[in-house]
Coordinates of C-alpha atoms in Angstrom, one line a residue:
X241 CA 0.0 0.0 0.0
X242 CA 3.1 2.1 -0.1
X243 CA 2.8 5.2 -2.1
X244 CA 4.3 5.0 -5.8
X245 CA 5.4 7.8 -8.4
X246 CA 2.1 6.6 -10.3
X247 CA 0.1 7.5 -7.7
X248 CA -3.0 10.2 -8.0
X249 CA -3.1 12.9 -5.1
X250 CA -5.2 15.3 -6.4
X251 CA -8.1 13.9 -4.4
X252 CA -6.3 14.0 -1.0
X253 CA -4.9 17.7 -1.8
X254 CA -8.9 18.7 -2.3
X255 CA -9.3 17.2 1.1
X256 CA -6.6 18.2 2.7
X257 CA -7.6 22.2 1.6
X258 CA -11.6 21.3 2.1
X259 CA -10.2 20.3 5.7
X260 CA -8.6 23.6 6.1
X261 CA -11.7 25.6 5.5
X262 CA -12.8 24.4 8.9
X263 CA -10.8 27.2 10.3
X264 CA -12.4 30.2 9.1
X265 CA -16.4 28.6 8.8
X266 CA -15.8 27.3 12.5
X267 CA -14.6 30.9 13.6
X268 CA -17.5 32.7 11.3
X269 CA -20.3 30.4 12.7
X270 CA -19.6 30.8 16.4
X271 CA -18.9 34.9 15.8
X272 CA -22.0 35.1 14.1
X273 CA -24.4 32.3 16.7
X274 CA -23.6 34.0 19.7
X275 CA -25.2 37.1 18.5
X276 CA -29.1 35.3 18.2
X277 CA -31.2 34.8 20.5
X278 CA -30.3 32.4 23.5
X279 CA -33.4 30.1 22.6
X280 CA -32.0 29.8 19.1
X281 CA -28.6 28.8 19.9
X282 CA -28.9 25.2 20.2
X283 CA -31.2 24.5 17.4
X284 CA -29.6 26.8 14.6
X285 CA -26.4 25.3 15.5
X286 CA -27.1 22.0 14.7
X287 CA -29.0 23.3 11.9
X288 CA -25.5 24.8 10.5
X289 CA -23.8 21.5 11.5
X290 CA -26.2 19.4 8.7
X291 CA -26.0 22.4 6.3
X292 CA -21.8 22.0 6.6
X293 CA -22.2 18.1 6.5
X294 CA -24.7 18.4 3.6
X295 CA -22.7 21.0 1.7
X296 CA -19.1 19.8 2.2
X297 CA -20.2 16.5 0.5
X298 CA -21.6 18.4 -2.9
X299 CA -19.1 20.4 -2.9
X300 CA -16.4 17.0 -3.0
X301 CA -18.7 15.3 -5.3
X302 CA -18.2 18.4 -7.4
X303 CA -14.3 17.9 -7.4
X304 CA -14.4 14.8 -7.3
X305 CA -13.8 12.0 -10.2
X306 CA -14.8 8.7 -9.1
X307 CA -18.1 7.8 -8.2
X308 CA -17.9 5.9 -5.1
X309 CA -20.1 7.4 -2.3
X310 CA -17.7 6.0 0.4
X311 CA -15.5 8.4 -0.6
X312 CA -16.7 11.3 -0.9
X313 CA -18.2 10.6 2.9
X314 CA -14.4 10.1 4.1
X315 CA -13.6 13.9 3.0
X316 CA -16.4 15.1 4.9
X317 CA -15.3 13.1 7.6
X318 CA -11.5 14.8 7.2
X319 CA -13.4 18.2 6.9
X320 CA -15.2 17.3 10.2
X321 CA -12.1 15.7 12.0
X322 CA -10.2 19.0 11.9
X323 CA -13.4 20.8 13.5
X324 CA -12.9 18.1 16.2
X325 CA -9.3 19.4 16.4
X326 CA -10.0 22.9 16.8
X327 CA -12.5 21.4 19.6
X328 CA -9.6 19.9 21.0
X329 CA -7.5 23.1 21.1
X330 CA -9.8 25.2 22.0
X331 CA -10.6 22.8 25.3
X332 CA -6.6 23.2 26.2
X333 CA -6.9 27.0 25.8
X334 CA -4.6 27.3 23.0
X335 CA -6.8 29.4 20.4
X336 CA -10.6 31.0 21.6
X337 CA -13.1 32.2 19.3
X338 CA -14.1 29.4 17.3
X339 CA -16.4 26.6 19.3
X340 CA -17.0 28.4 22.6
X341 CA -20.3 28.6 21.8
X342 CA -20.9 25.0 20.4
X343 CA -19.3 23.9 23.5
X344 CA -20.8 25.5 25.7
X345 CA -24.6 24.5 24.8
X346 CA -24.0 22.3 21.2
X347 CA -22.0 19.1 23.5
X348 CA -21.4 20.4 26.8
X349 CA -19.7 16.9 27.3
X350 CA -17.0 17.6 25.1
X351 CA -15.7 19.7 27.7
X352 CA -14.2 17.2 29.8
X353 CA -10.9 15.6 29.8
X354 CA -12.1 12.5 28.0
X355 CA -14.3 14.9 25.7
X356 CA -11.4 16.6 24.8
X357 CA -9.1 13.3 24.3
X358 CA -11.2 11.6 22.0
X359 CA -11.8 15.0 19.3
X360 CA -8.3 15.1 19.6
X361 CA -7.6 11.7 18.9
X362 CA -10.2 12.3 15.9
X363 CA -8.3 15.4 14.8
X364 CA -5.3 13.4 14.0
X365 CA -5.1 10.0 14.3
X366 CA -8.6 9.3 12.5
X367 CA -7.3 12.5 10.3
X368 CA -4.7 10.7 8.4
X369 CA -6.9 7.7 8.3
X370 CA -9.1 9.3 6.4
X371 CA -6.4 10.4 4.3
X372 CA -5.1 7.4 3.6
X373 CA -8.4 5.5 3.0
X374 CA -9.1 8.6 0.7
X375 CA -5.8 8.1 -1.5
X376 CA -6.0 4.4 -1.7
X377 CA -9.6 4.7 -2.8
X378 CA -8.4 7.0 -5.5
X379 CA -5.8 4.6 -6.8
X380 CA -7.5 1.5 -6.8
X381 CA -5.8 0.1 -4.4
X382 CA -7.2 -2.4 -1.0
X383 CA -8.4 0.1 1.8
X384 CA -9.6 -2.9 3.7
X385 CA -6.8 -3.1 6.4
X386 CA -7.2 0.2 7.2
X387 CA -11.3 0.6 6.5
X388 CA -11.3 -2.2 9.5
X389 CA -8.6 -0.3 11.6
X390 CA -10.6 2.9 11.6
X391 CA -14.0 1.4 11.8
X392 CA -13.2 -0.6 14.9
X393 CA -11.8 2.8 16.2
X394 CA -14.4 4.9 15.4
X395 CA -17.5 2.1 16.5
X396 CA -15.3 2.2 20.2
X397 CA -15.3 5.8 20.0
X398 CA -19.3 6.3 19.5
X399 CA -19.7 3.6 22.2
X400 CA -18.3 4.9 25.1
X401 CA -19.3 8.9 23.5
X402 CA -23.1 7.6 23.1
X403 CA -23.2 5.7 25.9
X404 CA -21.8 8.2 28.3
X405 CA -23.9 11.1 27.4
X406 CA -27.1 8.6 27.9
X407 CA -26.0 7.8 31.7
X408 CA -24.6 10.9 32.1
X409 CA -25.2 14.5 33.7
X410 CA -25.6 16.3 30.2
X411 CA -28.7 15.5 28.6
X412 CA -28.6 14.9 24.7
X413 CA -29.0 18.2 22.7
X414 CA -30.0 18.5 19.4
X415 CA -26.4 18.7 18.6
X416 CA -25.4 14.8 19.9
X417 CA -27.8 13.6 16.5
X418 CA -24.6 14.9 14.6
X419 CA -23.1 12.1 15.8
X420 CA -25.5 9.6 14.0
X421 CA -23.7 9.6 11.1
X422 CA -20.5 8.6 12.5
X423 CA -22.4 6.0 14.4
X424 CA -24.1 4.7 11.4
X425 CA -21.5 4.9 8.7
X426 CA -18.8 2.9 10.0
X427 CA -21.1 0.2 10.2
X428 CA -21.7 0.4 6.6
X429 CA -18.3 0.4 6.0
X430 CA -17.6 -2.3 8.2
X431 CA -20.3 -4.6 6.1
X432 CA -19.2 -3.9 3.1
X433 CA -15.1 -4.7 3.7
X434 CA -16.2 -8.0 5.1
X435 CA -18.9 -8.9 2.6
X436 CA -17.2 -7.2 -0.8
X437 CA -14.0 -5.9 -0.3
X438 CA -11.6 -9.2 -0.7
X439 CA -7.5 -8.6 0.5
X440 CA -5.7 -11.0 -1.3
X441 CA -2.2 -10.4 0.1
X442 CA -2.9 -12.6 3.0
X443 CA -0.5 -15.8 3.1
X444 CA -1.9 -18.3 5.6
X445 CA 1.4 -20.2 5.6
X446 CA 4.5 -17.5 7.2
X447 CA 6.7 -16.5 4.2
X448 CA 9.1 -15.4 6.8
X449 CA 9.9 -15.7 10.6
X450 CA 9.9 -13.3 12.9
X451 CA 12.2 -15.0 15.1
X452 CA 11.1 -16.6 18.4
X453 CA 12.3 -13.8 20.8
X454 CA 10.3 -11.5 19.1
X455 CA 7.3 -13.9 19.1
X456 CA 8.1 -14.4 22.8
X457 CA 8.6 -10.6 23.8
X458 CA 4.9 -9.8 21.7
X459 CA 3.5 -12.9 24.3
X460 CA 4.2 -11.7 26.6
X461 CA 2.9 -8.2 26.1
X462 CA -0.2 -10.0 25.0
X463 CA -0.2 -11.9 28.6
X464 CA 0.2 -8.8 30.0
X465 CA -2.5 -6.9 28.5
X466 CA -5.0 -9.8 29.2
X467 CA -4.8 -9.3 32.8
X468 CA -4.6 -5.4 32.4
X469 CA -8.1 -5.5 30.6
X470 CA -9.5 -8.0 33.0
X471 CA -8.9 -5.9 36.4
X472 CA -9.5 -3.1 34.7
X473 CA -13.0 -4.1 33.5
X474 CA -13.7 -5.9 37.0
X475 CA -12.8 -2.9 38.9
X476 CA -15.3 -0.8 36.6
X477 CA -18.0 -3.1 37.6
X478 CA -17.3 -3.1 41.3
X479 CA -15.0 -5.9 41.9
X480 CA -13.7 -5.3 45.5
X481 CA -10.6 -8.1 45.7
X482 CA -7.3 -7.1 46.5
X483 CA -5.8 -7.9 43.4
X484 CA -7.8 -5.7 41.6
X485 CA -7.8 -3.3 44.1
X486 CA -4.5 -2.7 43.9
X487 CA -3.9 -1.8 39.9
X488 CA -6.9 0.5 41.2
X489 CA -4.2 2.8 42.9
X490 CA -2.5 3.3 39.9
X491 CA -5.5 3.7 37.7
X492 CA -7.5 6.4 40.0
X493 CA -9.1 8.2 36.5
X494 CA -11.3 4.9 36.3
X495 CA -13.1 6.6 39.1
X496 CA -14.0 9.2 37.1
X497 CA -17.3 9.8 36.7
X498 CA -18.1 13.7 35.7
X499 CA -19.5 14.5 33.7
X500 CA -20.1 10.5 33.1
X501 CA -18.6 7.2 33.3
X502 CA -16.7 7.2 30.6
X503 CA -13.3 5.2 31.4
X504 CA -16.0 2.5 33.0
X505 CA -17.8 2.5 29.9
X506 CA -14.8 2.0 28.0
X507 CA -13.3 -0.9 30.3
X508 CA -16.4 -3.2 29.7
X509 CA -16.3 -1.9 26.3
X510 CA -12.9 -3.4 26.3
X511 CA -13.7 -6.5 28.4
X512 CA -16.2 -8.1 26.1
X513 CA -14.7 -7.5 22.8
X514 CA -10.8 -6.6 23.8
X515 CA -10.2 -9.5 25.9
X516 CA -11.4 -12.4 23.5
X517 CA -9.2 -10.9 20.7
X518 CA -6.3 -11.7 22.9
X519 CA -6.4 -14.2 23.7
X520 CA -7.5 -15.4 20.5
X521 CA -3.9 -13.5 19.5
X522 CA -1.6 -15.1 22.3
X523 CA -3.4 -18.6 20.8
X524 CA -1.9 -17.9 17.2
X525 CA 1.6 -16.4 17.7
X526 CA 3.4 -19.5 17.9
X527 CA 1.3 -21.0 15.1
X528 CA 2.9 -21.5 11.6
X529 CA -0.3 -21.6 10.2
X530 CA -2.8 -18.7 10.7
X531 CA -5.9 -17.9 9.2
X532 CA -7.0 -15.0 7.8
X533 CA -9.6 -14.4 10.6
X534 CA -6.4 -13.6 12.8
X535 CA -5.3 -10.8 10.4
X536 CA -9.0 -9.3 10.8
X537 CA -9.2 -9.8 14.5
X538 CA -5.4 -8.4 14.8
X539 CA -7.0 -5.3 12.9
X540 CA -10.4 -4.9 15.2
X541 CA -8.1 -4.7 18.3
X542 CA -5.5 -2.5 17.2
X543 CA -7.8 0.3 16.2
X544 CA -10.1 -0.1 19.1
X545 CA -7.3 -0.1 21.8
X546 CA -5.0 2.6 20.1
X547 CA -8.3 4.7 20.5
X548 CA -9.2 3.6 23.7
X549 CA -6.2 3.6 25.6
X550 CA -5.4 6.9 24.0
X551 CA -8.3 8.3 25.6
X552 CA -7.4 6.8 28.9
X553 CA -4.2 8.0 29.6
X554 CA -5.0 11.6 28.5
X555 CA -7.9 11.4 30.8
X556 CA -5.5 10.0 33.5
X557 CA -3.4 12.9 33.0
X558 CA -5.3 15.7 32.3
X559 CA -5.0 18.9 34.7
X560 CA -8.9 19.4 34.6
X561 CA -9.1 15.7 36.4
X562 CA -10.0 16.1 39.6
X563 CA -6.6 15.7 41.7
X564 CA -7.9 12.9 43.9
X565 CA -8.4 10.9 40.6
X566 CA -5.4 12.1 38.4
X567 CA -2.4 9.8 37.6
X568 CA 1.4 10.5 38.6
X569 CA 3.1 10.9 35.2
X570 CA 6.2 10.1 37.5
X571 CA 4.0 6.6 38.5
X572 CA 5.8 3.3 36.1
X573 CA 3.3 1.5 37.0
X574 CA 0.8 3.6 35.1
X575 CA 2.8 3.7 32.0
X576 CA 3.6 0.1 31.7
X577 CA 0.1 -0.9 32.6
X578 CA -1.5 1.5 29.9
X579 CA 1.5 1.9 27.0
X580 CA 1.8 -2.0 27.3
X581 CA -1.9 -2.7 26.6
X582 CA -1.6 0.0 24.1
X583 CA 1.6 -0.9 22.4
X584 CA 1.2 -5.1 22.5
X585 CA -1.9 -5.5 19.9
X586 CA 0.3 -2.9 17.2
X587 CA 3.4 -5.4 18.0
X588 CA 1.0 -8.4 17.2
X589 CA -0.5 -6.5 14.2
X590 CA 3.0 -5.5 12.3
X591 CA 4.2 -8.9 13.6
X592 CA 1.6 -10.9 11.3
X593 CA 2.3 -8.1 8.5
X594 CA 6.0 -8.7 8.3
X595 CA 5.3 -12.9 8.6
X596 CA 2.2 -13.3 6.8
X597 CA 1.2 -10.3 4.6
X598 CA 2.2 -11.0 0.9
X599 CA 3.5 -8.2 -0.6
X600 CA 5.2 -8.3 -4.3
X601 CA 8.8 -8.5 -3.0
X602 CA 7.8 -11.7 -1.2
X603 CA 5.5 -13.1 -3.5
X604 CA 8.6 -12.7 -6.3
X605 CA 11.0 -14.6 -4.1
X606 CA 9.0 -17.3 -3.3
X607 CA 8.3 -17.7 -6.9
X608 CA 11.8 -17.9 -7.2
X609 CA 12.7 -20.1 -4.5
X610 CA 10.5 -22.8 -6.6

């Protein structure tokens, strides 16, 4: 999937300066809001927000030269993710003036620290996804991998966003139903790449080794991580044993329920689907043999914990956490607990890419090897 001289950009350069109009039509629509009408705040705002969604997409279709709809959805999406990084700076205090408003009475939840982790995380991580799904798309080239990497993210995201405003102090505002399309797309997406989109590069035999202390040092992160989602989601349902008790003191944000559960949400989240993926993983890494499935699974978890623990340890972190909840940055613990669950299913995914994904290099040697 590696970029070639061949290779069409115009299509990411319109959505990379699409994306950049974000700036000034953010800044114009909260400058011009705040002058109505209190009662009308809330209403035309999301009325703006469908008007920008609408009118973003005819404007790429205008540009644009293919006629896949999925496409033209991820430039909105990249147009969108670089409001939710304005969002993001505007919560840390580095720029004012642009969503003040829209936080303030649009999603009032936003302005907490997992709020603010999770637009950030969209602003750039999900950013040059989108990118990258966008140029692929435009060459003819397999966007599956990284379709299922971003959907898994972006379904985990919505989760624990969705589900925290529901059991939450903010009510839902008109605004939240902006989120439905981001709830209901990447379910879309996800049905087509496993029905219709077909990745032939996958080898089920390895085409080369890894070499067993790297399988073993992967293991054992997987091993690690198992437990690490296990207390964690125990603790979030009220487990009192000691053992659990005690990764508690390292992982205070877990607590953290203002302005809703959201790290509890995301730990039971991460219980039911993170937890049989590993294991599922630590199953396979010996294996010479592994079936495609593992690939897909690998995929699922890697998006969904990079998100998730992302989220986490920026929560943990924050300086608007209450201090009684906050993490040490100083505490090890903390960051082997957290980067280790974060780092271990990426160590699994690029191991079964450099073992088992066939790219043309390998495909030509083993050709030639016969």
């Amino acid at each position: 999937m590696a970029a070639t001289s061949g290779d069409d950009f115009f299509d990411v350069i319109i959505s990379v300066v699409i994306s950049l109009l974000a700036w000034p039509v953010t800044y114009f629509v909260d400058q011009t809001v705040i002058n109505l009408d209190e009662d009308k705040h809330t209403l035309v705002l999301m009325s703006i927000g469908f008007v920008i969604l609408v009118g973003t997409g005819v404007v790429v279709k205008y540009f644009n030269k293919q006629k896949d709809w999925m496409k033209y959805v991820f430039i909105v999406f990249a147009f969108t993710a670089v409001i939710d990084l304005i969002i993001g700076l505007e919560l840390k205090g580095w720029i004012s003036g642009f969503m003040s408003l829209y936080l303030s009475i649009g999603e009032p939840y936003l302005s907490s620290p997992w709020g603010c982790a999770i637009v950030i995380f969209d602003g750039t991580f999900f950013y040059v996804m989108y990118l990258m799904l966008i140029h692929n798309m435009s060459n003819n080239k397999s966007w599956r991998s990284v379709g299922i990497y971003w959907v898994s993210g972006i379904v985990n995201s919505m989760i624990v966003l969705l589900f925290g405003v529901a059991s939450g102090k903010h009510s839902p505002t008109f605004c939240t139903f902006l989120n439905v399309p981001y709830a209901v797309f990447p379910v879309v997406v996800g049905i087509r790449l496993f029905s219709k989109e077909k990745d032939i590069s996958w080898n089920v035999d390895r085409l080369r080794s890894n070499g067993v202390l790297a399988d073993i040092a992967v293991s054992i992160g997987l091993v690690y991580s198992i437990w690490v989602v296990f207390a964690k989601g125990m603790l979030s349902i009220g487990s009192q044993f000691r053992i659990f008790q005690d990764l508690l003191s390292h992982e205070r944000a877990l607590l953290d329920v203002n302005p809703a559960p959201f790290a509890i949400i995301q730990s039971v989240v991460s219980l039911l689907y993170a937890l049989p993926i590993l294991i599922v993983s630590l199953v396979y890494i010996f294996r010479q043999r592994k079936p495609q499935f593992v690939w897909d699974l690998a995929l699922i978890n890697g998006g969904l914990l990079l998100q998730a623990q992302f989220s986490f340890i920026l929560t943990a972190l924050d300086s608007e956490t209450s201090a009684t909840l906050r993490s040490d940055p100083l505490d090890l613990m903390f960051w082997l607990n957290n980067l280790i669950l974060l780092l271990a299913p990426q160590a699994f995914l690029w191991s079964l890419y450099k073992s088992n994904v066939r790219n043309v290099a390998s495909s030509k040697q083993v050709k030639k090897n016969k």
